[in-house]
mmCIF file with all atom_site columns, C-alpha atoms in Angstrom:
data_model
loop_
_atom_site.group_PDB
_atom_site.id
_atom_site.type_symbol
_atom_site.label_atom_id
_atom_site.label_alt_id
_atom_site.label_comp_id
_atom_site.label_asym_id
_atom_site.label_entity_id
_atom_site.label_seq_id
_atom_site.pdbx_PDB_ins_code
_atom_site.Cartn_x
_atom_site.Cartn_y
_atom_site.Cartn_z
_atom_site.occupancy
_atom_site.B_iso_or_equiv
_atom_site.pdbx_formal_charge
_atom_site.auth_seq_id
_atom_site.auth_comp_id
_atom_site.auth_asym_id
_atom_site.auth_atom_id
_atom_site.pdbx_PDB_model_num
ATOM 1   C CA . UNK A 1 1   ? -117.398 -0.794  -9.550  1.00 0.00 ? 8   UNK A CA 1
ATOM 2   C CA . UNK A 1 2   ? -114.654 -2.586  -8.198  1.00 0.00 ? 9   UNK A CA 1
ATOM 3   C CA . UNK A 1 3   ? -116.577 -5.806  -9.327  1.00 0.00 ? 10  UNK A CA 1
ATOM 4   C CA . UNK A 1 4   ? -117.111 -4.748  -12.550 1.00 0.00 ? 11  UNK A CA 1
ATOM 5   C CA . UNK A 1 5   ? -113.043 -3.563  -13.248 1.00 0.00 ? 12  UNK A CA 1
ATOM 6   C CA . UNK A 1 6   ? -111.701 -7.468  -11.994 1.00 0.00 ? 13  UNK A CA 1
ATOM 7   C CA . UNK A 1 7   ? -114.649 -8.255  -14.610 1.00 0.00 ? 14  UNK A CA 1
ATOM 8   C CA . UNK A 1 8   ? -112.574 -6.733  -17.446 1.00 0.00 ? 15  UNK A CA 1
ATOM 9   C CA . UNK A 1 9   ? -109.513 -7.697  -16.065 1.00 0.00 ? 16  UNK A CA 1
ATOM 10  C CA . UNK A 1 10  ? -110.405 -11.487 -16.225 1.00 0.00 ? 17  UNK A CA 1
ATOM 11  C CA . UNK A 1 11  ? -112.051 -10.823 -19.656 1.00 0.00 ? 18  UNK A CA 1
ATOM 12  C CA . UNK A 1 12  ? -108.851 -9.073  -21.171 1.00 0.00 ? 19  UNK A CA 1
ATOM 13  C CA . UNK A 1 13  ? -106.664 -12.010 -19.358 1.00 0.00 ? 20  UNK A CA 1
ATOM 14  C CA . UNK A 1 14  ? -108.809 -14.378 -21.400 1.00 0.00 ? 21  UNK A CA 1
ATOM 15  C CA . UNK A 1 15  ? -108.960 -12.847 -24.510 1.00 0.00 ? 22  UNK A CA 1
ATOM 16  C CA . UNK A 1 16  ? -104.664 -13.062 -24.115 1.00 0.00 ? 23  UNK A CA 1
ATOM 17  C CA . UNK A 1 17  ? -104.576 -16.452 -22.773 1.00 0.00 ? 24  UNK A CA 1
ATOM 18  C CA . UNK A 1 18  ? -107.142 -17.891 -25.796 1.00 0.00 ? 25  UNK A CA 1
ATOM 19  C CA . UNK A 1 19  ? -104.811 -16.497 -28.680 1.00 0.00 ? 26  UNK A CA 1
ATOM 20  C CA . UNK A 1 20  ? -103.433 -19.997 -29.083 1.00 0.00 ? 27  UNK A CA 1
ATOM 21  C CA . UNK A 1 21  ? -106.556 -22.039 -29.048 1.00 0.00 ? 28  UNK A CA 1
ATOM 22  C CA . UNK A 1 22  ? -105.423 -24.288 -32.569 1.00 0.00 ? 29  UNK A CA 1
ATOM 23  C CA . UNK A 1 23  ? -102.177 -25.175 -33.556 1.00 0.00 ? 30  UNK A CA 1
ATOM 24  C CA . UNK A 1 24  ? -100.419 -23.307 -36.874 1.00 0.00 ? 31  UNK A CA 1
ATOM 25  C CA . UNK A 1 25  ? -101.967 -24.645 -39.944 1.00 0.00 ? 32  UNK A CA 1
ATOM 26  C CA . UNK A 1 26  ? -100.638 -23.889 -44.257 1.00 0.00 ? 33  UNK A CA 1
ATOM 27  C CA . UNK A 1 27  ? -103.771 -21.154 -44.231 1.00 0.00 ? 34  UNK A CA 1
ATOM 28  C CA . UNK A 1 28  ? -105.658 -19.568 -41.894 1.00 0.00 ? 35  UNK A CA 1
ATOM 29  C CA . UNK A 1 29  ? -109.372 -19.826 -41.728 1.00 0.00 ? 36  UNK A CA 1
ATOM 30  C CA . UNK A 1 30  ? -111.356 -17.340 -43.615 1.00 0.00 ? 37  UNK A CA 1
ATOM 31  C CA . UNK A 1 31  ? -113.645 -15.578 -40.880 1.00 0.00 ? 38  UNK A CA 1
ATOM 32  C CA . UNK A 1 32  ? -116.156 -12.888 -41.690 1.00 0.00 ? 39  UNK A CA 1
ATOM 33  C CA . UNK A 1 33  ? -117.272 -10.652 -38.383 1.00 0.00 ? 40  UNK A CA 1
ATOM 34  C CA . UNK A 1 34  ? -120.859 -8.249  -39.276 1.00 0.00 ? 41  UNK A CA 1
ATOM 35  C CA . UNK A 1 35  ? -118.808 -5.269  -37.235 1.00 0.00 ? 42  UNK A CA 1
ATOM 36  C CA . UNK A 1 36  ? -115.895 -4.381  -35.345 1.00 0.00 ? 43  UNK A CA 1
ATOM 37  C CA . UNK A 1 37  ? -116.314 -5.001  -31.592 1.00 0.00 ? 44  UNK A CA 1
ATOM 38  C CA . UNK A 1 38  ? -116.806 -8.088  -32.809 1.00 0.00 ? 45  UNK A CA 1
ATOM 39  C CA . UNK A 1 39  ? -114.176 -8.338  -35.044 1.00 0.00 ? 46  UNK A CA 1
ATOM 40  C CA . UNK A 1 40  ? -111.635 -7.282  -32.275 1.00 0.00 ? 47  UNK A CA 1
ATOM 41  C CA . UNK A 1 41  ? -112.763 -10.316 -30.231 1.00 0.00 ? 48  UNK A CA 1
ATOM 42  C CA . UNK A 1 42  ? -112.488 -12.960 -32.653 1.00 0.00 ? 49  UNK A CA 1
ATOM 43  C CA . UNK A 1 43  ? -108.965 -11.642 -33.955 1.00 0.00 ? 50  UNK A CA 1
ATOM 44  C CA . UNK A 1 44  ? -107.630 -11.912 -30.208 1.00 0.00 ? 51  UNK A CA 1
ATOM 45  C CA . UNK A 1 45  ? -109.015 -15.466 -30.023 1.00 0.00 ? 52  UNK A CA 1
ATOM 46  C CA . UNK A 1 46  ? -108.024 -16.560 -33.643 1.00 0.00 ? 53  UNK A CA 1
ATOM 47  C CA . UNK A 1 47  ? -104.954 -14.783 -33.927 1.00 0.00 ? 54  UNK A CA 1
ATOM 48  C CA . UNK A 1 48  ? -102.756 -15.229 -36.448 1.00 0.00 ? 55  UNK A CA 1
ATOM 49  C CA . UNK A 1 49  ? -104.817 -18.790 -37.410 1.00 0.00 ? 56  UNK A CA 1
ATOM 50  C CA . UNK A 1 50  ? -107.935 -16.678 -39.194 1.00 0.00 ? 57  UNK A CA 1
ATOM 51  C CA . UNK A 1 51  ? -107.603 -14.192 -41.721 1.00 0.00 ? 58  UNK A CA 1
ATOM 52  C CA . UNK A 1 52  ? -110.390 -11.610 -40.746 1.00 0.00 ? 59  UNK A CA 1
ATOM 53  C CA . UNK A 1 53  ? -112.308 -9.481  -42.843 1.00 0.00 ? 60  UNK A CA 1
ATOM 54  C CA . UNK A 1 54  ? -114.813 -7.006  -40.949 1.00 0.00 ? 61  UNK A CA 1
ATOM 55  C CA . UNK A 1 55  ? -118.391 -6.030  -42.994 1.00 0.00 ? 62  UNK A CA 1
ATOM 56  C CA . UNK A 1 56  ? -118.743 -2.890  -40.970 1.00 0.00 ? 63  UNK A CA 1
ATOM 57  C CA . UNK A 1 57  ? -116.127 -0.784  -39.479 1.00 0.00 ? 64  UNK A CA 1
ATOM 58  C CA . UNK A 1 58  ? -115.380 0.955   -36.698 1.00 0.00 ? 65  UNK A CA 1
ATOM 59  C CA . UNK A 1 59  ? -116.822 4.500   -38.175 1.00 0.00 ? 66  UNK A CA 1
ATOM 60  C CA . UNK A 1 60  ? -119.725 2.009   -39.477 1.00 0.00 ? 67  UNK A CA 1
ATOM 61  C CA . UNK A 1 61  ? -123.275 1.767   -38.755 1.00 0.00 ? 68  UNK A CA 1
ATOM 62  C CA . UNK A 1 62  ? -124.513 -1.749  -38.736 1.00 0.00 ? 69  UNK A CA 1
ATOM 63  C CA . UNK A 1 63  ? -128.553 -1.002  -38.306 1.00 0.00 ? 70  UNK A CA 1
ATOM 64  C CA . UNK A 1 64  ? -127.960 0.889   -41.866 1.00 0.00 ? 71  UNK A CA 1
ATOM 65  C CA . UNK A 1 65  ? -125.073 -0.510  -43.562 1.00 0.00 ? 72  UNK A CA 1
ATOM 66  C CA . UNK A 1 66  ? -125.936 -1.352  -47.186 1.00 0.00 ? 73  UNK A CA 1
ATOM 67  C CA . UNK A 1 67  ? -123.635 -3.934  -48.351 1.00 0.00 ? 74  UNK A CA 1
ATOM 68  C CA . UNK A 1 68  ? -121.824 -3.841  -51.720 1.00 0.00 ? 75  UNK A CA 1
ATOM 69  C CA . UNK A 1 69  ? -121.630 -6.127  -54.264 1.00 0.00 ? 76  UNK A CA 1
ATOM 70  C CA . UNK A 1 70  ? -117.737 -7.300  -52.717 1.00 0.00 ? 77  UNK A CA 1
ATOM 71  C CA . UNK A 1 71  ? -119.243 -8.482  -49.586 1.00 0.00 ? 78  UNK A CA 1
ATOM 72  C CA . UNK A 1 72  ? -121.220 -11.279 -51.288 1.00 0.00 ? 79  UNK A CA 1
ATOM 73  C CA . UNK A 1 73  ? -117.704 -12.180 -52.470 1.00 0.00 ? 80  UNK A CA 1
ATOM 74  C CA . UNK A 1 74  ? -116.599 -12.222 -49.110 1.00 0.00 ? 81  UNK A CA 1
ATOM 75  C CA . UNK A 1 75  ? -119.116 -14.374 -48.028 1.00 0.00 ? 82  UNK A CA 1
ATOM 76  C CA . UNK A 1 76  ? -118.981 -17.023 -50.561 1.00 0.00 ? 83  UNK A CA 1
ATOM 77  C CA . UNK A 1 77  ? -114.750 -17.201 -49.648 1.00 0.00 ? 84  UNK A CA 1
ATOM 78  C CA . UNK A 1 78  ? -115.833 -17.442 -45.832 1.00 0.00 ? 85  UNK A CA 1
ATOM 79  C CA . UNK A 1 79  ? -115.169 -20.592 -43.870 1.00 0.00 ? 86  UNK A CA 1
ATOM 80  C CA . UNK A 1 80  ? -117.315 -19.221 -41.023 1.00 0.00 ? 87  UNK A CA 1
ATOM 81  C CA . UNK A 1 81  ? -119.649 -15.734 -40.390 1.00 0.00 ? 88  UNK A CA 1
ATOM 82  C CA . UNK A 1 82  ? -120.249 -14.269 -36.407 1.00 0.00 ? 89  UNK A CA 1
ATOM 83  C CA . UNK A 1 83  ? -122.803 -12.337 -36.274 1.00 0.00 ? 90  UNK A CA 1
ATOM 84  C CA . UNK A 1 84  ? -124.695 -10.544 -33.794 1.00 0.00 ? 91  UNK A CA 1
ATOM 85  C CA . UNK A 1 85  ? -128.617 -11.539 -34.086 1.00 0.00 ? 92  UNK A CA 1
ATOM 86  C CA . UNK A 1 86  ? -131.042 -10.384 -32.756 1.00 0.00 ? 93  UNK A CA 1
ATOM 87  C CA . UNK A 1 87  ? -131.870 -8.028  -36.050 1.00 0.00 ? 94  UNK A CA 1
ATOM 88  C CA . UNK A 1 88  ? -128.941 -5.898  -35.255 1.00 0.00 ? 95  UNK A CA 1
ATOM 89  C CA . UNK A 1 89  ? -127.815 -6.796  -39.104 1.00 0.00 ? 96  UNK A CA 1
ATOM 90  C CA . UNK A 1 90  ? -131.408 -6.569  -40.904 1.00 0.00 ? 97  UNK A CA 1
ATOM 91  C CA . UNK A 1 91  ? -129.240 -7.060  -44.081 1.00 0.00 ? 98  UNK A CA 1
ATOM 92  C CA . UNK A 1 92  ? -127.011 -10.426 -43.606 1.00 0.00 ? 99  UNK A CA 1
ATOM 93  C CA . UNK A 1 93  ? -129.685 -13.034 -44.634 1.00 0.00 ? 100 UNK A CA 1
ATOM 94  C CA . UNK A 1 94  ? -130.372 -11.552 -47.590 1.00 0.00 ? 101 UNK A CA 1
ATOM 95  C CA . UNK A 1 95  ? -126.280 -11.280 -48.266 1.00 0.00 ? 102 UNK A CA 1
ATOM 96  C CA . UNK A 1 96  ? -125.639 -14.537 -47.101 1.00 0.00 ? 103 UNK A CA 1
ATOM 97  C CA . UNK A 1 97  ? -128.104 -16.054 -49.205 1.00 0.00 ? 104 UNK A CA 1
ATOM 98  C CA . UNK A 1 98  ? -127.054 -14.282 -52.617 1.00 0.00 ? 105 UNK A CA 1
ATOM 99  C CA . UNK A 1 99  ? -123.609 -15.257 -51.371 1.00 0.00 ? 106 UNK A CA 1
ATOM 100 C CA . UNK A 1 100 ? -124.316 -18.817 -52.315 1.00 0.00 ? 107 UNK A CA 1
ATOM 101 C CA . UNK A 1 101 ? -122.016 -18.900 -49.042 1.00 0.00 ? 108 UNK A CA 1
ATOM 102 C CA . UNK A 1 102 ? -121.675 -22.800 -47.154 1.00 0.00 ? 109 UNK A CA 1
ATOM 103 C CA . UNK A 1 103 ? -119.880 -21.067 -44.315 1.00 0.00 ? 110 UNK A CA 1
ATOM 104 C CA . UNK A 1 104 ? -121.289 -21.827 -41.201 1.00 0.00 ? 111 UNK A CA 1
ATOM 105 C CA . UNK A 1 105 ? -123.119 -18.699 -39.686 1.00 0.00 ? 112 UNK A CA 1
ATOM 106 C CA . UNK A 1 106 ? -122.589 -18.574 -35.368 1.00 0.00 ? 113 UNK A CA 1
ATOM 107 C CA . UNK A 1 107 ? -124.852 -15.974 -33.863 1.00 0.00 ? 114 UNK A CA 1
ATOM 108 C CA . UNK A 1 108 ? -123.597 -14.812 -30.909 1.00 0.00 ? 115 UNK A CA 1
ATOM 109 C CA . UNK A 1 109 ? -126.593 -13.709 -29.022 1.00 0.00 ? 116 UNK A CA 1
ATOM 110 C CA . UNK A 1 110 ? -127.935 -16.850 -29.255 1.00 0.00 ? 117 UNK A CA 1
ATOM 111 C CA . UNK A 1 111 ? -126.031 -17.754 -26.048 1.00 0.00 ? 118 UNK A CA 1
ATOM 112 C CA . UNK A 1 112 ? -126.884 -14.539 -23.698 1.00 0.00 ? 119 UNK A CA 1
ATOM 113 C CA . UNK A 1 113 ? -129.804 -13.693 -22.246 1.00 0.00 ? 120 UNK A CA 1
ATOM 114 C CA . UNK A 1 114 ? -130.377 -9.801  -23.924 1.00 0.00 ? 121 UNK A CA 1
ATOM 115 C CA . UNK A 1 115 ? -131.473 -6.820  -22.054 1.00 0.00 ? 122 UNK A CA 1
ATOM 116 C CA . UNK A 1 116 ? -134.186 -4.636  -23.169 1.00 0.00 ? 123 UNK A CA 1
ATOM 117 C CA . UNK A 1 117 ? -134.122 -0.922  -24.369 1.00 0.00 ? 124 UNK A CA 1
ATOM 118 C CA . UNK A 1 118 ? -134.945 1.262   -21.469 1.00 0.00 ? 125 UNK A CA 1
ATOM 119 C CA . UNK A 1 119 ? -135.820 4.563   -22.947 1.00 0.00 ? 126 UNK A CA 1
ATOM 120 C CA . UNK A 1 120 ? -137.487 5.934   -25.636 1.00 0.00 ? 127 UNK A CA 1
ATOM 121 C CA . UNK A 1 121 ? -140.077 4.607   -28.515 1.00 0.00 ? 128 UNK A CA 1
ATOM 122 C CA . UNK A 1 122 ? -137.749 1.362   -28.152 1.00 0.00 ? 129 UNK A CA 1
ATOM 123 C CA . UNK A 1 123 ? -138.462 0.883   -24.291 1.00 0.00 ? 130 UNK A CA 1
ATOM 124 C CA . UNK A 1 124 ? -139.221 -2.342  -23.076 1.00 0.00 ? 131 UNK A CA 1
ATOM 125 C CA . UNK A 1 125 ? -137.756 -3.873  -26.710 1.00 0.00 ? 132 UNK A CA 1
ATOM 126 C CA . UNK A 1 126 ? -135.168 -6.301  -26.651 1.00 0.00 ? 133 UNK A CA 1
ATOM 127 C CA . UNK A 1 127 ? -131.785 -4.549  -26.726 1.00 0.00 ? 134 UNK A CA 1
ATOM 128 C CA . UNK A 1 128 ? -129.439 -5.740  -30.031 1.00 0.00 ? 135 UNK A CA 1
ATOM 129 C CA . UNK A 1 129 ? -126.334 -3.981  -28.423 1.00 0.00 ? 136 UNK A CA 1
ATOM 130 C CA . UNK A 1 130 ? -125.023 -6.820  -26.479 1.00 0.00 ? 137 UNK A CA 1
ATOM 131 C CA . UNK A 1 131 ? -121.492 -5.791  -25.642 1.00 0.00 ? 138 UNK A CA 1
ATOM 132 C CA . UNK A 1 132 ? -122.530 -2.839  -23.718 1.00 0.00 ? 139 UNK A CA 1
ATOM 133 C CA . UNK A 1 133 ? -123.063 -5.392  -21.123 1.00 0.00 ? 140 UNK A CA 1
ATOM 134 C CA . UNK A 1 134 ? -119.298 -6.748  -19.926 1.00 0.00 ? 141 UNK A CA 1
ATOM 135 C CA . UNK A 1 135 ? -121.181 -10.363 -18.164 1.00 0.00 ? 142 UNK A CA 1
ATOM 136 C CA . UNK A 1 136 ? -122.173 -10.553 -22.208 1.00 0.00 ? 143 UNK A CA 1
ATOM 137 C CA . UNK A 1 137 ? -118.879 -11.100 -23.923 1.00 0.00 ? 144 UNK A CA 1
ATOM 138 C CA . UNK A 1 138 ? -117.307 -13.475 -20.937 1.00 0.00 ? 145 UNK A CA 1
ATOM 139 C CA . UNK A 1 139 ? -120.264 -15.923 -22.977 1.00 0.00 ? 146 UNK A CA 1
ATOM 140 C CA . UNK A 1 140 ? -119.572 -14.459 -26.418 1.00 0.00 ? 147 UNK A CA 1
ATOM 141 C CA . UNK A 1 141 ? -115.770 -15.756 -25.602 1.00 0.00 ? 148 UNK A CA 1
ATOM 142 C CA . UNK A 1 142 ? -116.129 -18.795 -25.306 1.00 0.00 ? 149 UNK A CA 1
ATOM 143 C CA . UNK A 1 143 ? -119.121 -19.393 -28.032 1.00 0.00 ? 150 UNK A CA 1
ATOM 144 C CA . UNK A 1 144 ? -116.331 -17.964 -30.324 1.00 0.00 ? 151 UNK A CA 1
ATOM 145 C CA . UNK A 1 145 ? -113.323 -19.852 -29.045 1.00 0.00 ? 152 UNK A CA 1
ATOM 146 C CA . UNK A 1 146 ? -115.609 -22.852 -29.457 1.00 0.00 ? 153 UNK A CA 1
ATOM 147 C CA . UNK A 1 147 ? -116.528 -21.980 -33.078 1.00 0.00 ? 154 UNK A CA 1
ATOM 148 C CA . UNK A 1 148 ? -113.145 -21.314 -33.757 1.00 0.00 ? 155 UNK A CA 1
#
């Protein structure tokens, strides 16, 4: 346990310390985040050089969200989309694509090694909730500093 609480201290230390990763430019980078745990990481890194906008909230259910016709607005204003992977958003391709978006699209799981669903009908399935596992997001850090 002890481990685990320097873990987030070093994590929240980063997340503070890579707030000033680019230099001010005239406009800040449109960035589009899938949903908000997300969205709260990339806004500490980008700070006030990205101008956010979040798909799904906090009160939000990503494995359902329907997106509205806005979104593909969004998307086609976006210099660059996080999202998840791992089918957590069923729904972006299909958005991206009637987007006519040219932002570049990071996935985030693509540089973790996921977990796998333990109970249930799911068990033994990969698991798409990443962030419930802290060693996740000191990776997802610096893919998104790095995209950034």
């Amino acid at each position: 346990m002890r481990y685990l609480r320097s873990l987030v201290v070093v994590l929240l230390f980063s997340l503070l310390t890579l707030n000033t990763i680019h230099a001010q430019s005239a406009a800040p980078l449109n960035v589009v985040v899938t949903y908000s745990i997300l969205g709260d990481v990339v806004q500490n890194i980008g700070g006030d050089t990205i101008s956010l906008t979040t798909l799904v909230g906090p009160d939000g259910d990503t494995h359902t969200y329907e997106p509205i016709p806005q979104d593909s607005v969004t998307l086609s204003e976006a210099g660059i989309i996080f999202e998840n992977g791992l089918e957590f958003e069923g729904w972006i391709d299909d958005l991206y694509s009637a987007s006519g978006s040219q932002a570049e699209r990071v996935v985030i799981s693509d540089s973790i090694t996921p977990g796998t669903i333990g109970l249930g009908d799911e068990a033994g399935e990969t698991d798409p909730h990443i962030w419930q596992n802290p060693y996740n997001y000191v990776q997802v850090i610096s893919v998104v500093r790095d995209a950034l």
